[in-house]
Amino acid sequence: MKISQDHIRNFSIIAHIDHGKSTLADRILEKTGLWTEREMQDQVLDNMDLERERGITIKSQAVRTVYKASNGEEYIFNLIDTPGHVDFNYEVSRSLAACDGAILVVDSAQGIEAQTLANVYLALDHDLDVFPVLNKIDLPSADPERVANEIEDIIGIEAMDAPRISAKQGTGIEEVLEEIVNRVPAPKGDAGAPLKCLIFDSLYDSYKGVIVFIRVFDGTVRPGDKVKFMATGNTEDIVEVGYFGAGRFIACDELSAGMVGYITASIKDVRQTRVGDTVTNALRPCEKALPGYKKVNPMVYCGVYPADTRKYPDLRDALEKLQLNDASLSYEPETSIALGFGFRCGFLGLLHLDIITERLEREYDLELVTTAPGVVYRVYKTNGEMIELTNPSNLPEPSEIDYMEEPVVSAEIMVSTEFLGPIINLCQERRGVQTGMEYMEETRVLLKYDLPLNEIIYDFFDALKSRSRGYASFDYELKEYRRSELVKLDILINREYVDALSFIVFKDSAYERGSKMCAKLKNEIPRHLFEIPIQAAVGGKIIARETVKAMRKDVLAKCYGGDVSRKKKLLEKQKEGKKKMREIGNVEIPQKAFLSVLKLDEE
Amino acid sequence: MKNDISIYFHIPFCIRKCGYCDFLSVPTSCGEAASQTVIDDYVRALKKELSCAGKPLKERTVKTVYFGGGTPSLIPSFHITGIIKRLREMAEFSDLPEISIEMNPKTVDEEKILAYMDAGINRFSVGCQSVNDNELKALGRVHDHEDFLKTMEILKKCGAENINADIMTGIPYETLGSAKRTLDEISNLGLSHISAYCLILEEETPFFEKGSKKLHLPDEDLEMEIYEYTREFLSKKGYKRYEISNYALPGRECLHNLVYWDCRDYLGFGAGAASRLRNRRFSNVRNVKSYINAPVNDLCEDLILSKEDEMTEFMIMGLRKTDGISLEDFFLRFGEDISDVYKETIGKFEKSGLLICKEGRLFLTERGMDVSNTVLSEFC
C-alpha cells in the first residue's frame, strides 16, 4: 500500500516531568490498536529499567501506529517521544525537528512549569503546531479552567477548547486522537527530490550495527542506496530501511518524504551518525543540509574509578559498550595517585552522569568511586595558549596562567511567590545575576538568572527543591564563557596531597568551601592510631584545617567465652573493611569520602 | 598422665532478656518457655549429650567446670547438681577442680547456694552490672542494687570465698560519678574477681535497633575516661588486670576462662555451646527446641582448623591476656618461630608502641590493649 502524505501525522508529546506524557503515549497506542493485548509493561516508550524507575525518558523513541478516524479514513501516526530533561535539550530539539506538530500535556492541578515553557518555546521555534491537552482531571485538586487560562496568558496559544483528559483512567483519549488528525499538519516534501533526512537518534544493535532513526523531508531512500552523512562526511550503503513497530523494527521497501523510520548500513559506531546530522544520497545530494546541527559537547566531567582496582579492564569494556549507544558520553583514561587507574568521563549534565554511573553499577556490576564533578574551564596561558581544563589536577602553575573563564548558563526558574525570597537568596549565593522576573499570574513568578555552571552542577537542584518544598522548577541552557577569578582547592590528608579531592572553585568561595570540605572529611575518615590533620590549601597556602583525633579505644571488652569463631569473625570483618579503603600515605580513606564535595551543603 | 579438659554447660534460660543481650537465652517470663517442662526437657537432653561424650571424657581429667547462660541459677538446683553428678560418673576430676556458676540477683536463696556448694561448686559469678538503679533499669535488668546486696549477703553467709561480680561500662545514662560509685561499692565487698565489660551494641538486639543516641550512651571520650578510671582504680585496690576485661586478686584468676585464652581443650554441652578438641572446633545448634529434639550431633559448626587458623587463634586469644603469649609455647605448638611467621605485623606494632617482646613473651602494651582490635585483626 502506498501511503499518501496527507494521511501521515508526525508528532511528539511535550510535558514537564510527571505531567503524564508517557501515560498518554501509552493510551494513544492502546486506542489505536497497536497494543490490543498488554503484553508489554506499562509505558512502553520508556525502554530502560532506569527510565521506568525514574519516570523520565532518557533516549528518544519512536513508534508508528494506525488510527481510523471518525471520518472513516486511516491515518499513520508517528509518535516521537522526546527525552524529558534539561541535560538532553539538544536531543529534544532534534526530536521536535522531526515532527510537524506537538501535543502539550499540562497537569491540570499543577499548571505550567519551567520545563513546560522551555519545551513549548523549543517547539514553537521549530514552527510546530502545538495544541494543549489538560491531563489529570481526575485529581481532586484539578482546576482545568485555571490552567487553560494560564496557558493562554503565558504561552499565548488557544486552550479553552483543549481536551480535558485523564490518561491514567483513559478518559478523553478519542478526542486527543481526533485533534491529532485535525490539528497536526500533514508533512510536506517532494518524494522525487534529492534525499534529505534528519537523524534524530540512533541505537547500536549487535546484529545490525547502528540503527539510525530518521525523518525524511525530501526524496526517497531504499536498500542499496549510497548515502552520505553530511556533517561527518561518511558515506555508507543502505542495508535496510523500515519503520517502528510495537517494540520492534519492521523492514519495508522504502521511506519517502514525510515518513519517519530507520536505516541501517553496517555502521559500527554511533559517533558516525550524529544526532542532528543530515543524510542525503551520495550520488544525488541535496544542496543544503538541514539547519540546527551542532556537535554536542560534554558539560560536566568527573573521574570514574573502579572501587576494586583490579576491575579497571572491566570498567573500560563497560564504558566502551555504553558509548556504542550514547554518542554524548566521552571518556579518556587517567591516573590518580589516590585512586589508581580510571577514566575522566564527560557528560551532558549531572543527570546524565548519574544515569551512566548507575548503569555501570547495575548492568555491569561494577562498584565505582567517582570524583567531584567539574565543568570545562578555559585556561588562557601567558604564552597565548588556551587549554580546556576538565581535570583540576592538570591546572597549570599559577605563574603560567593569564586568566581563566568558566561556563555560564541562562536559567529559568518557575516558583510560587511564597518561596520567592529563599530562591532569590539561593541564586545570589550561587553567584547568580538576575536578568529578568515576570509574574506569570498572581502567585507565580518566572525568574531568569545567569548562573555559573559550576555553581549548579552539584546540588543546586536539591537546594531548589528543599527551599521551595518541591514547588520550584528549573531549566537552563549554556549561554557563554565568562572570565572569572578561579582557584584550585587542594586537600591534604596527614600532609599528603590527595589529587582526587581537588576541585576548582570561585576564589571568594574558597575559604568557605575548604572549611566545609575539611569538616565533612573529618566525619568520613575513621579514627586511626594517630592524629590526622585534614587541610584545605589554595596555591600551597593552608586556608582551613580540621583534625581527626587519634583513636583512643577499639577493644572487644566482652566475654564471648568459648565462642572463638564469633570473635574471629568480628576481627576478620574489621580487616576486610580496611581492605576496601584507599590508602594515602598511611591513612585509610573510605571510598565515600571522595564524594564529600557533593554534599557540602547538607546539614 | 591424662590430659586436662574443661567443661562448659550452657543454661539458656532467663527471667527476661536484657536489651543488649545477644547470647542464646529464652525468657521464662512469657510464652511457652515458661513451662517447667521445657527446662526439664532441656536438662534431660543435656544429660543425654553428656552421656554420649564418653571417649574424650574418659581419656581426660576435668580441671574446670563452668555453668554459663542465660541464668544458670534460675533453674532448680537439683538440675545443676544432677548434671555435676552425671559428669562425675563419666569422668575423673582433678584434685582441686574449679567449678563456677553464673548467677543473677533475685534468682538465688540460701538453700540453692548450699546445694551448689554441696555438689562441689566453689566459684560464684554474680551479674551486678551497676549499683545505680536508673542504669540497671535502662539496661533491662530484672534486679535492683538492693537485690544484688542480698545475694552477696547470702553467699557470704554460706561461706562462699571465690566470688566474681560482672560490671558494665559504657551503659545508658552513665557518668564518671556513677561509674565511680559502682567501682567504690563493689571493691569493698571482698570479691576475689571483677569482670569489667563494655556495652557493645550487637546486631539484632533491641539496643542496636535503637542506636547509641537514643540510648543516652556516654560519648567516646567519656567512655574512655571511665575505662581508664576502672583500670587504675581496680589496680589500686589490689585487683590485677590479667585480661582485657578481667581483674583478680593474686591467684584468683578464672582458670576456666584462661583455658579459652590459652587455646586449650574444652567441651561445651547445651544449645549453642562450643567445643574445641585439638584442631577440631564445633558448636551445637543455636536453638533450644532443636537441641531438645536432637542433643547429639546437631552441629551448626564443625571445623578442622588448619595450622594457620590455629596460629591466628592462638594470637588473637592469647594477646588478650596482659602477660600475652609465650614464644616457647608458640614454637612447641607449631614448630615454627613466631618472629618468622608474624615478622612484619609484630615489627609494625612494636614500632608504634602497641606490642612488646620481652623475656620470652609477647604482649600488648596498655595502649595496645585499648586499641587491641586494630592489632589483633592484623593477625587474622
Short mmCIF file of C-alpha atoms in Angstrom, two decimals, chain B residues 39 41 48 91 105 141 168 189 214 242 300 311 336 360 376:
data_model
loop_
_atom_site.label_atom_id
_atom_site.label_comp_id
_atom_site.label_asym_id
_atom_site.label_seq_id
_atom_site.Cartn_x
_atom_site.Cartn_y
_atom_site.Cartn_z
CA ILE B 39 13.59 -26.74 81.45
CA ASP B 41 13.35 -31.48 78.80
CA LYS B 48 21.94 -37.27 77.14
CA ALA B 91 34.94 -38.52 84.09
CA PRO B 105 20.41 -11.50 91.84
CA ARG B 141 17.95 -5.92 84.21
CA MET B 168 29.49 -2.97 82.77
CA LEU B 189 32.69 -6.33 99.14
CA LYS B 214 18.50 7.28 71.78
CA TYR B 242 45.11 -10.23 83.69
CA CYS B 300 25.93 -25.61 63.50
CA MET B 311 48.13 -19.85 64.87
CA GLU B 336 57.83 -22.50 63.92
CA GLY B 360 60.33 -14.72 76.14
CA LEU B 376 44.52 -8.43 66.65
#
